[in-house]
Amino acid sequence: MHLPACEPEPLQGFDDLYQLGRDDAGEYGWGTLLGEYRRSRDGWLAENVSLTGLLPIARNGGSDTLFLDLNPATHGKLHAFIHAIPHLGYLGSHVFTKVADDFDAYLDGLFVDPDMAEDSWADVADSDPSDPLRRTVEEWLDKELPGWRAEAWATP
């Protein structure tokens, strides 16, 4: 997803959706909707951003969080909290921003970043052509990034 408010890192993704119900230990722990909702109400973020009516639904590897807005006036919008990374060329301060007007718009805004496609292919390129993961990556790239096979990184 392209988020202009996150320059110089406008490309953000949330690939870890929180699960419904309890975790494998039978608790509402990390990675469950209820567990993440409860945790989001404590700590720095809740002290600095109004989370009223916002349900955390996903995160990424940097613990940036995607929220679904359940407030009556803004119901269905998606917002994100993106952490700052104190290094040159990265986001210099934390950002809380609207991501999309609704979930359909969010899905429509998703795209395959060419660098991510290259990295995904590099992970499987040397495996046997019959390997199920390699076939899955090929199918995904064929569907989402037509013409990827002509890229320099895709040829042996």
XYZ file of N, CA and C in Angstrom:
468
model
N 0.848 -1.159 0.000
C 0.000 0.000 0.000
C 0.900 1.230 0.000
N 0.547 2.221 -0.783
C 1.306 3.461 -0.864
C 0.674 4.473 0.097
N 1.445 4.895 1.109
C 0.973 5.859 2.110
C 1.855 7.107 2.055
N 1.379 8.160 1.375
C 2.195 9.371 1.233
C 2.664 9.962 2.562
N 1.885 9.820 3.627
C 2.260 10.381 4.928
C 3.504 9.708 5.508
N 3.919 8.607 4.908
C 5.053 7.845 5.435
C 6.341 8.058 4.648
N 6.404 9.103 3.825
C 7.651 9.418 3.127
C 8.764 9.576 4.154
N 9.933 9.089 3.928
C 10.490 8.524 2.703
C 10.264 7.025 2.548
N 9.362 6.446 3.342
C 9.024 5.026 3.238
C 7.538 4.874 2.920
N 7.098 5.315 1.741
C 5.659 5.321 1.479
C 5.051 3.934 1.277
N 5.858 2.929 0.968
C 5.313 1.588 0.753
C 5.256 0.843 2.076
N 4.044 0.534 2.494
C 3.819 -0.156 3.759
C 2.900 -1.342 3.510
N 3.133 -2.400 4.230
C 2.292 -3.585 4.118
C 1.986 -4.144 5.487
N 0.884 -4.840 5.580
C 0.454 -5.460 6.831
C 0.105 -6.910 6.515
N 1.073 -7.790 6.734
C 0.923 -9.167 6.288
C 0.595 -10.153 7.395
N 0.407 -9.664 8.609
C 0.109 -10.546 9.728
C -1.268 -10.192 10.281
N -2.309 -10.805 9.707
C -3.680 -10.553 10.163
C -3.910 -11.232 11.504
N -4.580 -10.544 12.410
C -4.882 -11.117 13.716
C -5.983 -12.151 13.579
N -5.906 -13.187 14.378
C -6.866 -14.285 14.274
C -8.051 -14.069 15.208
N -9.186 -14.614 14.787
C -10.364 -14.632 15.635
C -10.169 -15.680 16.717
N -10.759 -15.463 17.866
C -10.716 -16.465 18.918
C -9.399 -16.490 19.655
N -9.178 -17.620 20.293
C -8.001 -17.790 21.154
C -6.812 -18.323 20.366
N -5.644 -18.169 20.951
C -4.420 -18.679 20.328
C -4.237 -20.168 20.655
N -3.113 -20.735 20.244
C -2.846 -22.162 20.463
C -2.792 -22.541 21.934
N -2.513 -21.564 22.798
C -2.474 -21.825 24.237
C -3.851 -21.645 24.888
N -4.869 -21.364 24.070
C -6.215 -21.182 24.590
C -6.452 -19.821 25.216
N -5.604 -18.846 24.882
C -5.695 -17.508 25.464
C -5.926 -16.473 24.375
N -6.321 -15.303 24.800
C -6.421 -14.162 23.891
C -5.080 -13.436 23.953
N -4.078 -14.039 23.340
C -2.712 -13.533 23.405
C -2.367 -12.686 22.203
N -1.043 -12.522 22.023
C -0.531 -11.774 20.868
C -1.061 -12.402 19.586
N -1.470 -11.570 18.660
C -1.923 -12.058 17.369
C -3.388 -12.430 17.315
N -4.118 -12.290 18.427
C -5.571 -12.504 18.404
C -6.245 -11.140 18.427
N -7.408 -11.034 17.810
C -8.088 -9.742 17.770
C -8.338 -9.181 19.168
N -8.896 -9.999 20.047
C -9.204 -9.509 21.382
C -7.932 -9.202 22.171
N -6.932 -10.052 22.069
C -5.677 -9.802 22.763
C -5.012 -8.523 22.299
N -4.979 -8.294 20.994
C -4.358 -7.082 20.454
C -5.179 -5.851 20.813
N -6.497 -5.988 20.810
C -7.348 -4.866 21.205
C -7.048 -4.468 22.644
N -7.001 -5.450 23.529
C -6.723 -5.161 24.942
C -5.348 -4.519 25.113
N -4.334 -5.044 24.437
C -2.983 -4.503 24.570
C -2.858 -3.098 23.988
N -3.646 -2.812 22.945
C -3.539 -1.504 22.302
C -4.020 -0.382 23.209
N -4.759 -0.699 24.248
C -5.310 0.318 25.146
C -4.331 0.744 26.239
N -3.217 0.056 26.325
C -2.189 0.391 27.303
C -0.941 0.863 26.567
N -0.175 1.688 27.204
C 1.118 2.053 26.649
C 1.131 3.342 25.872
N 2.248 3.542 25.195
C 2.551 4.793 24.519
C 1.525 5.178 23.460
N 1.146 4.249 22.607
C 0.237 4.587 21.510
C -1.084 5.117 22.041
N -1.685 4.427 22.997
C -2.965 4.868 23.551
C -2.848 6.213 24.258
N -1.668 6.531 24.767
C -1.457 7.814 25.433
C -1.307 8.961 24.432
N -0.946 8.641 23.189
C -0.659 9.676 22.198
C -1.630 9.737 21.029
N -2.438 8.710 20.841
C -3.387 8.658 19.738
C -4.720 8.169 20.288
N -5.807 8.836 19.912
C -7.118 8.365 20.346
C -7.462 7.082 19.596
N -7.587 5.994 20.337
C -7.909 4.703 19.740
C -9.375 4.328 19.931
N -10.181 5.277 20.379
C -11.600 5.027 20.598
C -12.241 4.522 19.308
N -12.844 3.365 19.384
C -13.535 2.790 18.227
C -12.635 2.154 17.194
N -11.343 2.073 17.455
C -10.425 1.477 16.489
C -10.050 0.066 16.925
N -10.211 -0.871 16.018
C -9.886 -2.273 16.271
C -8.617 -2.629 15.513
N -7.547 -3.026 16.214
C -6.337 -3.448 15.503
C -6.609 -4.783 14.805
N -6.303 -4.845 13.498
C -6.619 -6.067 12.747
C -5.400 -6.739 12.126
N -4.279 -6.030 12.044
C -3.094 -6.623 11.411
C -1.858 -5.825 11.797
N -0.695 -6.433 11.577
C 0.573 -5.744 11.792
C 1.566 -6.247 10.749
N 2.736 -5.639 10.769
C 3.825 -6.108 9.922
C 5.007 -6.476 10.809
N 6.122 -6.844 10.207
C 7.289 -7.264 10.967
C 7.903 -6.181 11.830
N 7.588 -4.928 11.566
C 8.089 -3.828 12.379
C 7.111 -3.414 13.469
N 6.078 -4.227 13.672
C 5.018 -3.953 14.661
C 4.205 -2.708 14.352
N 4.211 -2.259 13.092
C 3.278 -1.222 12.670
C 1.905 -1.874 12.650
N 0.856 -1.106 12.955
C -0.458 -1.693 13.156
C -1.496 -1.089 12.227
N -2.357 -1.952 11.678
C -3.491 -1.550 10.855
C -4.748 -1.642 11.703
N -5.560 -0.580 11.698
C -6.774 -0.499 12.503
C -8.005 -0.364 11.615
N -9.077 -1.033 12.008
C -10.391 -0.873 11.386
C -11.190 0.063 12.268
N -11.754 1.112 11.673
C -12.517 2.122 12.404
C -13.958 1.649 12.566
N -14.400 1.526 13.810
C -15.767 1.087 14.116
C -16.631 2.233 14.620
N -16.123 3.454 14.617
C -16.896 4.611 15.055
C -18.039 4.865 14.078
N -19.245 5.201 14.579
C -20.403 5.384 13.693
C -20.175 6.387 12.559
N -19.527 7.507 12.832
C -19.354 8.545 11.809
C -18.308 8.189 10.761
N -17.379 7.315 11.104
C -16.275 6.995 10.193
C -16.141 5.487 9.986
N -17.197 4.775 10.240
C -17.217 3.310 10.205
C -16.625 2.754 8.907
N -15.711 1.817 9.066
C -15.145 1.110 7.921
C -13.826 1.640 7.416
N -13.441 2.846 7.815
C -12.153 3.375 7.366
C -11.028 2.548 7.976
N -9.897 2.544 7.309
C -8.710 1.878 7.840
C -7.645 2.924 8.109
N -6.979 2.768 9.252
C -5.923 3.674 9.688
C -4.703 2.836 10.036
N -3.542 3.469 10.057
C -2.324 2.746 10.422
C -1.462 3.595 11.331
N -0.783 2.905 12.222
C 0.257 3.532 13.025
C 1.573 2.938 12.561
N 2.472 3.804 12.101
C 3.778 3.394 11.581
C 4.852 3.959 12.504
N 5.727 3.073 12.989
C 6.807 3.479 13.887
C 7.929 4.186 13.134
N 8.512 5.170 13.780
C 9.699 5.831 13.247
C 10.891 4.891 13.364
N 11.843 5.071 12.469
C 13.111 4.343 12.526
C 14.200 5.407 12.513
N 14.935 5.535 13.605
C 15.890 6.644 13.727
C 17.172 6.473 12.915
N 17.015 6.296 11.614
C 18.178 6.187 10.734
C 17.889 6.993 9.468
N 18.930 7.559 8.895
C 18.802 8.347 7.682
C 18.106 7.544 6.579
N 17.154 8.148 5.906
C 16.448 7.497 4.814
C 15.206 6.744 5.242
N 14.927 6.718 6.538
C 13.743 6.047 7.058
C 12.797 7.084 7.661
N 11.620 6.651 8.001
C 10.614 7.514 8.603
C 11.162 8.115 9.893
N 11.209 9.438 9.970
C 11.843 10.112 11.097
C 10.987 10.256 12.332
N 9.667 10.239 12.189
C 8.790 10.317 13.351
C 7.595 9.400 13.139
N 6.998 8.991 14.247
C 5.843 8.104 14.179
C 4.728 8.767 13.369
N 3.969 7.945 12.659
C 2.869 8.458 11.841
C 1.613 7.658 12.140
N 0.518 8.373 12.344
C -0.810 7.765 12.414
C -1.577 8.366 11.258
N -2.023 7.536 10.311
C -2.606 8.052 9.078
C -3.774 7.209 8.593
N -4.672 7.849 7.867
C -5.744 7.111 7.211
C -5.131 6.325 6.063
N -5.546 5.076 5.932
C -5.031 4.201 4.885
C -6.027 4.104 3.730
N -7.307 3.942 4.066
C -8.326 3.783 3.032
C -9.698 4.103 3.607
N -10.633 4.460 2.723
C -11.996 4.788 3.149
C -12.794 3.562 3.576
N -12.436 2.397 3.042
C -13.096 1.156 3.440
C -12.209 -0.017 3.036
N -12.629 -1.217 3.423
C -11.786 -2.379 3.168
C -11.637 -2.667 1.674
N -12.691 -2.440 0.902
C -12.589 -2.636 -0.550
C -11.539 -1.700 -1.144
N -11.551 -0.436 -0.715
C -10.551 0.519 -1.219
C -9.152 0.099 -0.787
N -9.032 -0.450 0.420
C -7.744 -0.952 0.880
C -7.253 -2.063 -0.040
N -8.119 -3.024 -0.307
C -7.732 -4.138 -1.177
C -7.395 -3.653 -2.587
N -8.173 -2.686 -3.089
C -7.893 -2.132 -4.419
C -6.558 -1.403 -4.462
N -6.098 -0.882 -3.320
C -4.840 -0.143 -3.262
C -3.608 -1.018 -3.116
N -3.814 -2.304 -2.894
C -2.672 -3.210 -2.743
C -2.034 -3.492 -4.099
N -0.736 -3.641 -4.107
C -0.019 -3.976 -5.335
C 1.263 -4.707 -4.960
N 1.858 -5.337 -5.943
C 3.112 -6.047 -5.723
C 4.259 -5.089 -6.002
N 5.047 -4.862 -4.983
C 6.237 -4.039 -5.123
C 7.287 -4.849 -5.896
N 7.858 -4.307 -6.958
C 8.844 -5.060 -7.733
C 10.026 -5.570 -6.905
N 10.477 -4.801 -5.934
C 11.579 -5.268 -5.087
C 11.154 -6.483 -4.261
N 9.911 -6.460 -3.783
C 9.406 -7.603 -3.027
C 9.271 -8.824 -3.932
N 8.823 -8.598 -5.158
C 8.705 -9.695 -6.114
C 10.074 -10.307 -6.386
N 11.066 -9.462 -6.572
C 12.429 -9.951 -6.811
C 12.932 -10.770 -5.623
N 12.701 -10.277 -4.419
C 13.127 -11.001 -3.213
C 12.393 -12.339 -3.083
N 11.100 -12.333 -3.376
C 10.320 -13.573 -3.289
C 10.820 -14.599 -4.292
N 11.138 -14.135 -5.503
C 11.654 -15.052 -6.512
C 13.040 -15.576 -6.121
N 13.876 -14.701 -5.582
C 15.225 -15.118 -5.179
C 15.172 -16.230 -4.128
N 14.136 -16.203 -3.292
C 13.996 -17.232 -2.255
C 13.716 -18.619 -2.820
N 13.140 -18.691 -4.026
C 12.742 -19.994 -4.578
C 13.385 -20.323 -5.917
N 14.099 -19.389 -6.521
C 14.617 -19.566 -7.875
C 15.508 -20.788 -8.035
N 16.285 -21.121 -7.012
C 17.204 -22.250 -7.102
C 16.575 -23.579 -6.710
N 15.323 -23.555 -6.304
C 14.667 -24.811 -5.917
C 14.179 -25.549 -7.161
N 13.853 -26.814 -6.992
C 13.362 -27.647 -8.081
C 12.077 -27.045 -8.658
N 11.928 -27.036 -9.987
C 10.718 -26.464 -10.588
C 9.415 -27.118 -10.114
N 9.491 -28.321 -9.580
C 8.274 -28.971 -9.092
C 7.979 -28.644 -7.622
N 8.871 -27.900 -6.965
C 8.674 -27.534 -5.564
C 7.371 -26.736 -5.425
N 6.503 -27.135 -4.500
C 5.207 -26.443 -4.353
C 5.336 -24.954 -4.030
N 6.308 -24.579 -3.209
C 6.473 -23.154 -2.896
C 6.898 -22.384 -4.132
N 7.822 -22.942 -4.894
C 8.251 -22.264 -6.128
C 7.069 -22.098 -7.084
N 6.276 -23.153 -7.225
C 5.109 -23.062 -8.116
C 4.124 -22.000 -7.628
N 3.953 -21.908 -6.317
C 3.048 -20.905 -5.758
C 3.559 -19.498 -6.052
N 4.856 -19.273 -5.869
C 5.437 -17.952 -6.150
C 5.292 -17.634 -7.636
N 5.550 -18.610 -8.498
C 5.393 -18.386 -9.943
C 3.955 -18.014 -10.294
N 2.991 -18.739 -9.739
C 1.581 -18.443 -10.011
C 1.211 -17.045 -9.525
N 1.691 -16.696 -8.326
C 1.410 -15.375 -7.759
C 1.994 -14.286 -8.652
N 3.263 -14.447 -9.068
C 3.893 -13.445 -9.914
C 3.240 -13.375 -11.289
N 2.875 -14.535 -11.853
C 2.192 -14.535 -13.153
C 0.890 -13.737 -13.090
N 0.174 -13.897 -11.983
C -1.119 -13.222 -11.834
C -0.956 -11.741 -11.502
N -0.084 -11.428 -10.551
C -0.007 -10.071 -10.018
C 1.022 -9.171 -10.686
N 1.987 -9.756 -11.380
C 3.040 -8.963 -12.013
C 3.346 -9.549 -13.391
N 2.367 -9.463 -14.300
C 2.581 -10.030 -15.633
C 3.860 -9.462 -16.265
N 4.585 -10.324 -16.929
C 5.829 -9.901 -17.566
C 7.037 -10.000 -16.652
N 6.854 -10.497 -15.440
C 7.967 -10.586 -14.493
C 9.078 -11.493 -15.014
N 8.724 -12.493 -15.825
C 9.736 -13.436 -16.321
C 10.754 -12.780 -17.247
N 10.405 -11.608 -17.784
C 11.324 -10.891 -18.668
C 12.285 -9.986 -17.892
N 12.074 -9.848 -16.582
C 12.948 -9.013 -15.767
C 14.330 -9.655 -15.651
N 15.354 -8.827 -15.542
C 16.735 -9.340 -15.434
C 16.896 -10.257 -14.228
N 16.223 -9.956 -13.124
C 16.350 -10.783 -11.916
C 15.659 -12.121 -12.037
N 14.796 -12.300 -13.041
C 14.044 -13.539 -13.185
C 14.713 -14.518 -14.141
N 15.702 -14.080 -14.859
C 16.361 -14.957 -15.821
C 17.639 -15.523 -15.217
N 17.953 -16.769 -15.574
C 19.166 -17.398 -15.016
C 20.449 -16.776 -15.509
